[in-house]
Structures are given as C-alpha cells and as structure tokens.
Short mmCIF file of C-alpha atoms in Angstrom, two decimals:
data_model
loop_
_atom_site.label_atom_id
_atom_site.label_comp_id
_atom_site.label_asym_id
_atom_site.label_seq_id
_atom_site.Cartn_x
_atom_site.Cartn_y
_atom_site.Cartn_z
CA MET A 210 6.88 189.71 250.34
CA ALA A 211 10.32 190.97 250.72
CA VAL A 212 13.17 188.70 249.68
CA THR A 213 15.29 187.95 252.72
CA PRO A 214 19.30 189.46 252.25
CA LYS A 215 20.79 185.94 252.75
CA VAL A 216 19.07 185.03 250.06
CA VAL A 217 19.49 187.66 247.51
CA ALA A 218 23.26 188.13 248.42
CA LYS A 219 24.17 184.69 246.98
CA LEU A 220 23.46 185.87 243.39
CA GLU A 221 26.77 186.78 242.62
CA ALA A 222 28.56 185.04 245.26
CA ASP A 223 28.43 184.83 249.10
CA GLU A 224 29.34 182.61 251.73
CA PRO A 225 26.55 180.03 252.40
CA THR A 226 25.06 181.04 255.70
CA LEU A 227 21.63 179.19 256.22
CA LYS A 228 21.09 176.18 257.95
CA LEU A 229 18.43 174.11 255.46
CA ALA A 230 15.68 171.65 255.84
CA VAL A 231 15.61 169.64 252.30
CA LEU A 232 12.13 168.08 251.49
CA ILE A 233 11.97 166.13 248.46
CA ASP A 234 8.68 164.97 246.75
CA ALA A 235 9.54 162.24 244.87
CA ASP A 236 6.31 161.68 243.22
CA ASN A 237 7.19 164.81 241.20
CA ALA A 238 11.21 165.21 241.17
CA GLN A 239 13.74 163.10 239.14
CA ALA A 240 16.84 161.46 240.43
CA THR A 241 18.62 162.71 237.85
CA ILE A 242 18.61 166.11 239.25
CA ILE A 243 20.24 164.89 242.84
CA GLU A 244 23.58 166.02 242.32
CA GLY A 245 22.87 169.22 240.73
CA LEU A 246 20.15 170.02 243.28
CA LEU A 247 22.51 169.30 246.21
CA ALA A 248 25.44 171.43 244.73
CA GLU A 249 23.02 174.18 244.13
CA ILE A 250 21.60 174.14 247.80
CA ALA A 251 25.36 173.92 249.26
CA THR A 252 25.38 177.56 247.67
CA PHE A 253 23.07 178.75 249.74
CA GLY A 254 23.99 176.80 252.70
CA GLU A 255 24.32 173.91 254.67
CA ALA A 256 21.35 171.01 254.18
CA THR A 257 21.35 170.05 257.50
CA VAL A 258 18.29 167.47 257.09
CA LYS A 259 17.49 165.81 254.10
CA ARG A 260 14.60 163.80 253.61
CA ILE A 261 12.44 162.39 250.57
CA TYR A 262 8.87 161.35 250.24
CA GLY A 263 7.31 158.32 248.55
CA ASP A 264 5.99 154.76 247.77
CA PHE A 265 9.45 153.15 247.60
CA THR A 266 7.77 150.05 246.60
CA ALA A 267 6.31 151.21 243.45
CA PRO A 268 8.40 150.88 240.20
CA ALA A 269 8.30 154.66 239.52
CA SER A 270 11.03 155.02 242.39
CA ALA A 271 13.29 152.53 241.44
CA GLN A 272 16.00 155.50 240.36
CA TRP A 273 15.70 157.35 243.88
CA LYS A 274 16.66 153.97 245.43
CA LYS A 275 19.66 153.72 243.82
CA VAL A 276 20.93 157.65 244.88
CA LEU A 277 19.24 157.73 248.06
CA GLN A 278 22.24 156.19 250.15
CA THR A 279 24.81 157.75 248.36
CA HIS A 280 23.75 161.30 248.90
CA ALA A 281 22.81 160.22 252.49
CA ILE A 282 18.90 161.11 251.95
CA LYS A 283 16.44 159.61 254.45
CA PRO A 284 13.74 158.26 252.59
CA ILE A 285 10.05 158.41 254.08
CA GLN A 286 7.71 155.52 252.91
CA GLN A 287 4.46 156.70 252.08
CA PHE A 288 2.07 154.07 250.94
CA ALA A 289 -0.78 154.96 248.50
CA TYR A 290 -3.83 154.12 250.55
CA THR A 291 -6.47 155.39 248.01
CA THR A 292 -6.21 155.61 244.32
CA GLY A 293 -6.17 159.58 242.99
CA LYS A 294 -5.06 160.84 246.72
CA ASN A 295 -1.64 162.04 247.01
CA ALA A 296 -0.78 161.02 250.55
CA THR A 297 3.13 161.97 250.13
CA ASP A 298 2.02 165.41 249.95
CA SER A 299 0.49 165.38 253.33
CA THR A 300 3.24 163.77 254.91
CA LEU A 301 5.57 166.11 253.70
CA ILE A 302 3.62 169.05 254.85
CA ILE A 303 3.18 167.34 258.29
CA ASP A 304 6.70 166.99 258.43
CA ALA A 305 7.62 170.48 257.31
CA MET A 306 5.34 171.95 260.14
CA ASP A 307 7.12 169.58 262.72
CA LEU A 308 10.66 170.80 261.42
CA LEU A 309 9.38 174.41 261.45
CA TYR A 310 8.42 174.64 264.99
CA THR A 311 11.76 173.46 266.44
CA ARG A 312 13.34 176.73 265.29
CA ARG A 313 16.52 175.14 264.11
CA PHE A 314 16.54 176.08 260.55
CA ASP A 315 16.80 179.33 258.59
CA GLY A 316 14.94 177.98 255.72
CA PHE A 317 13.43 175.35 253.63
CA CYS A 318 14.24 173.73 250.33
CA LEU A 319 10.81 172.24 248.72
CA VAL A 320 11.44 170.07 245.99
CA SER A 321 8.48 169.51 243.80
CA SER A 322 6.50 170.81 241.04
CA ASP A 323 3.35 170.35 242.56
CA SER A 324 1.30 173.65 243.17
CA ASP A 325 -0.16 171.72 246.42
CA PHE A 326 3.06 173.20 248.35
CA THR A 327 2.01 176.89 247.60
CA GLY A 328 0.30 177.01 251.14
CA LEU A 329 3.31 175.54 252.65
CA ALA A 330 5.72 178.07 251.00
CA LEU A 331 3.65 181.14 252.57
CA ARG A 332 3.21 179.62 255.85
CA ILE A 333 7.01 179.15 256.39
CA ARG A 334 7.55 182.71 254.89
CA GLU A 335 5.20 184.03 257.49
CA GLU A 336 7.56 182.61 260.08
CA GLY A 337 10.24 184.53 258.68
CA LEU A 338 12.30 181.69 257.01
CA THR A 339 13.62 181.47 253.41
CA VAL A 340 12.06 179.25 251.17
CA LEU A 341 13.80 178.03 248.06
CA GLY A 342 11.73 176.18 245.47
CA PHE A 343 12.80 173.47 243.15
CA GLY A 344 10.72 172.27 240.46
CA GLU A 345 10.29 171.71 236.51
CA GLN A 346 9.30 174.63 234.19
CA LYS A 347 5.64 173.20 234.39
CA THR A 348 5.59 174.30 238.12
CA PRO A 349 2.63 176.65 238.32
CA GLU A 350 3.38 180.08 238.83
CA ALA A 351 1.61 180.39 242.36
CA PHE A 352 4.11 178.07 244.00
CA ARG A 353 7.16 179.61 242.26
CA ASN A 354 6.19 183.35 243.55
CA ALA A 355 5.58 181.86 246.81
CA CYS A 356 9.19 181.12 247.13
CA HIS A 357 11.94 183.44 248.07
CA LYS A 358 13.90 182.09 244.87
CA PHE A 359 12.64 179.28 242.59
CA ILE A 360 15.20 177.27 240.68
CA PHE A 361 14.06 175.30 237.31
CA THR A 362 15.53 171.64 238.05
CA GLU A 363 16.46 171.62 234.07
CA VAL A 364 19.51 173.57 234.32
CA LEU A 365 20.58 171.31 237.05
CA ARG A 366 20.43 168.16 235.08
CA PRO A 367 23.76 166.55 233.78
CA VAL A 368 24.48 168.12 230.33
CA SER A 369 25.67 165.50 227.55
CA PRO A 370 29.39 166.24 226.14
CA GLN A 371 28.76 167.97 222.79
CA LYS A 372 31.13 168.56 220.23
CA THR A 373 31.92 172.49 219.51
CA SER A 374 33.97 174.52 217.38
CA VAL A 375 37.18 175.61 218.83
CA ASN A 376 36.96 178.81 216.60
CA THR A 377 33.19 179.31 217.08
CA PRO A 378 32.29 180.92 220.48
CA TYR A 379 29.02 180.24 222.00
CA ALA A 380 26.42 182.75 220.95
CA PRO A 381 23.42 182.97 223.35
CA ALA A 382 20.00 183.36 221.50
CA THR A 383 19.25 186.89 220.21
CA GLN A 384 15.69 186.40 219.01
CA PRO A 385 13.25 189.26 220.16
CA PRO A 386 11.60 188.76 223.59
CA PRO A 387 8.15 188.23 224.01
CA PRO A 388 6.03 190.91 225.38
CA PHE A 389 5.55 191.81 229.21
CA SER A 390 2.42 192.50 230.85
CA SER A 391 4.27 194.05 233.97
CA ILE A 392 8.22 193.75 234.90
CA SER A 393 6.96 190.62 236.91
CA GLY A 394 5.21 189.08 234.16
CA GLU A 395 5.99 185.64 233.03
CA VAL A 396 7.56 184.73 229.59
CA GLU A 397 4.67 183.19 227.16
CA SER A 398 4.62 179.72 227.49
CA ALA A 399 6.99 177.99 224.65
CA GLN A 400 6.96 174.71 223.15
CA LYS A 401 9.30 172.42 225.25
CA SER A 402 11.72 171.67 222.67
CA SER A 403 12.37 175.39 222.09
CA PRO A 404 14.87 177.22 224.59
CA PRO A 405 13.65 180.49 226.66
CA THR A 406 13.54 183.38 224.97
CA PHE A 407 16.54 185.90 225.78
CA PRO A 408 15.10 188.33 228.35
CA ARG A 409 15.90 191.78 226.74
CA LYS A 410 12.90 193.53 227.49
CA PHE A 411 12.49 192.12 230.96
CA ILE A 412 15.93 193.37 232.04
CA LEU A 413 15.56 196.75 230.32
CA LYS A 414 12.09 197.29 231.83
CA ALA A 415 13.61 196.50 235.67
CA LEU A 416 16.48 198.53 235.37
CA GLY A 417 14.32 201.52 234.38
CA SER A 418 12.26 200.51 237.68
CA THR A 419 14.94 200.21 239.88
CA GLN A 420 16.89 202.73 241.78
CA TYR A 421 19.94 204.33 240.42
CA ASP A 422 22.54 207.25 240.77
CA ASP A 423 22.40 210.67 239.29
CA ALA A 424 24.34 209.23 236.59
CA GLY A 425 22.08 206.33 235.84
CA TRP A 426 24.48 203.59 237.31
CA VAL A 427 23.06 200.71 239.18
CA ASN A 428 25.15 198.30 241.46
CA LEU A 429 24.71 194.84 239.71
CA GLY A 430 24.27 192.92 243.14
CA ALA A 431 21.44 195.42 243.93
CA PHE A 432 19.87 194.99 240.40
CA GLY A 433 20.02 191.09 240.81
CA ASN A 434 18.22 191.20 244.23
CA TYR A 435 15.55 193.55 242.62
CA LEU A 436 14.89 190.64 239.62
CA THR A 437 14.87 188.22 242.56
CA LYS A 438 11.98 190.05 244.21
CA ILE A 439 9.89 190.72 241.12
CA LYS A 440 10.54 187.30 239.62
CA PRO A 441 11.61 184.67 241.83
CA ASP A 442 12.09 182.12 239.16
CA PHE A 443 14.52 184.29 236.94
CA ASP A 444 17.61 182.14 236.44
CA PRO A 445 20.63 183.30 233.92
CA ARG A 446 21.30 179.90 233.52
CA LEU A 447 18.01 179.14 231.24
CA TYR A 448 19.14 181.79 228.72
CA GLY A 449 23.01 179.81 228.52
CA PHE A 450 24.70 182.22 231.09
CA LYS A 451 26.17 181.07 234.18
CA LYS A 452 25.98 184.34 235.89
CA LEU A 453 23.83 187.54 235.93
CA SER A 454 27.26 189.18 234.93
CA ASP A 455 27.70 187.28 231.98
CA LEU A 456 24.01 187.80 230.66
CA VAL A 457 24.28 191.86 231.09
CA LYS A 458 27.72 191.50 229.47
CA ALA A 459 25.64 189.89 226.22
CA MET A 460 23.59 193.20 226.27
CA GLY A 461 26.60 195.58 225.17
CA ASP A 462 24.54 197.33 222.47
CA GLU A 463 22.05 198.34 225.30
CA LEU A 464 24.01 198.44 228.49
CA GLU A 465 27.16 199.94 229.67
CA ILE A 466 29.38 198.18 232.20
CA GLU A 467 31.75 199.71 234.77
CA GLU A 468 33.89 197.97 237.06
CA ARG A 469 34.90 199.88 240.20
CA ARG A 470 37.31 198.69 243.11
CA THR A 471 35.95 198.42 246.54
CA ALA A 472 37.09 200.69 249.10
CA GLY A 473 39.83 199.06 250.98
CA SER A 474 40.13 195.76 249.02
CA SER A 475 41.16 194.64 245.54
CA ALA A 476 37.87 193.32 245.01
CA LYS A 477 35.78 194.92 241.76
CA VAL A 478 32.07 195.46 241.78
CA LEU A 479 30.05 195.64 238.53
CA TYR A 480 27.85 198.79 237.71
CA ILE A 481 25.54 198.83 234.63
CA ARG A 482 23.46 201.56 233.14
CA ARG A 483 21.27 201.91 229.90
CA ARG A 484 23.18 203.26 227.04
CA ALA A 485 22.25 206.83 226.28
CA THR A 486 20.14 206.92 222.89
CA THR A 487 21.35 209.43 220.17
CA PRO A 488 18.09 211.44 218.54
#
C-alpha cells in the first residue's frame, strides 16, 4: 500500500496539515507517554478528536485519570463484562467506524500495542485516510505494517537527565547490524535492555533500491519517503538521532552528503549517495 504524500513529507519537517482523530487504548498504552504522544501528533496535524477507552474504575487506569483533564482527552468508560474478553477494543473499533463515516477527518491515530487493530487500520486505509500507529516495540509486525507510519512509544517517554562529559560527544552505536532477509525485513529480536543495532545494512540496501540520478545522488526527502513505505516503523530516534539527516551524517564513512540550494529560495536540500569503493 502506498504512503500518502502528507505523511512522508513530514519526515524532515513540514507544516501540519491533517485533521486527526486520536483513539487511545488505555489497556495497552501507558500514561507516561501522553505529553510526548500529543507533541508527536501535533507535527502531523491537528488532533480534532481525542478519546481514550478503558475501564477507569480499575486500579490499572489510575495514572490515566490524572492526565485526562489536563490534556482534554475524553474518556470512554467500558466495563469488563466478561473475564478474558476485551470489550475496550470493540468499543474503540465501533467509534472509529462511526467517526470514519462522518468524513470529517484526514486520518486516525491508533494508540495501542494490540494486533486486534490491524483490521481497523487496513479498513481506514481503504477509505484513503492516513493511519498513524503508536505502540511499544512488542507491537506485532502486522499492525505496524498496516499503518502508513508507526512510531514506537519508547521514544516518546520523558528521559531522565543524565550527567554527560562536556568534552565527550555522544557516539551512536556502531556495532555490525543484524542480517536482513529483504529491504523491508525486521531487525532480529534483541533483549529489551539492549539498544537497537545501528541500521547500516538496511540504509545501504534501501539506498541501492531507490531512484537516483546519473551521478548516484538521491534527495534525502525522497529517500525518507521510500524508507517509510518499506518499513513504516523506521524511526531515527530509536538509534539516538533526532532526524534522518543526522543518522546519515553518522555514516560519513560510507555515504557522501551534499547540500544544494533550492531554486528561488535560501533553503538547502540534502542529497546523499554511496561513496565509491576503490578496487
């Protein structure tokens, strides 16, 4: 399925354009992400509707109750009528379909790590709307790939300040990447305590499969669009970089980077290509 232009244009910065319905599964999301979540959604567009679904009489929802009013999120109470059955999922899906048929939205933000929303994401896409997914790294691959863009909530959590040496710059992980069975292959499962491996092979393989000019140069924005299409959950922040441009700059040993001025403006556009190897 193709990625909508409105989503991919955001990769390196673009004005928010989408009217979004934000639907949160309180049973499968943590309240600690809320500020980072809403800030991230704001980069894509306006959260016109914000609803959260769950049993707010249960002790597990205590943290959510503390932040709902502050962030103007409408709680949808759903009692657990039967043990082992997730009534919350059904209520969220019904509401999503009702909102879909109003034709008032450009896209939906589905906040959950539950694969039960895979079908919902696909159905929304069939209507030509954007689907942004947010969930933990345990989220099944099927749900992640059903979204136009999937963002791991681990990168949205507040980070405790750490003492760092002024004279020692941050160095991203440089250990060899795991093998990929295809361009869109997933990184092999790693221990939760270990940071993701630097995606060197993935970047280089994707670069070789994208369109480039006669000299081998690729517009970084177009390259970012391609990465999102083949791997919706790709996010430079997982590897310690704020933007894709920062990540490719860290690969200066294998990639050449060139800044070009945009015709008629002072803005600069980045182009990249693989360095020529000497025989």
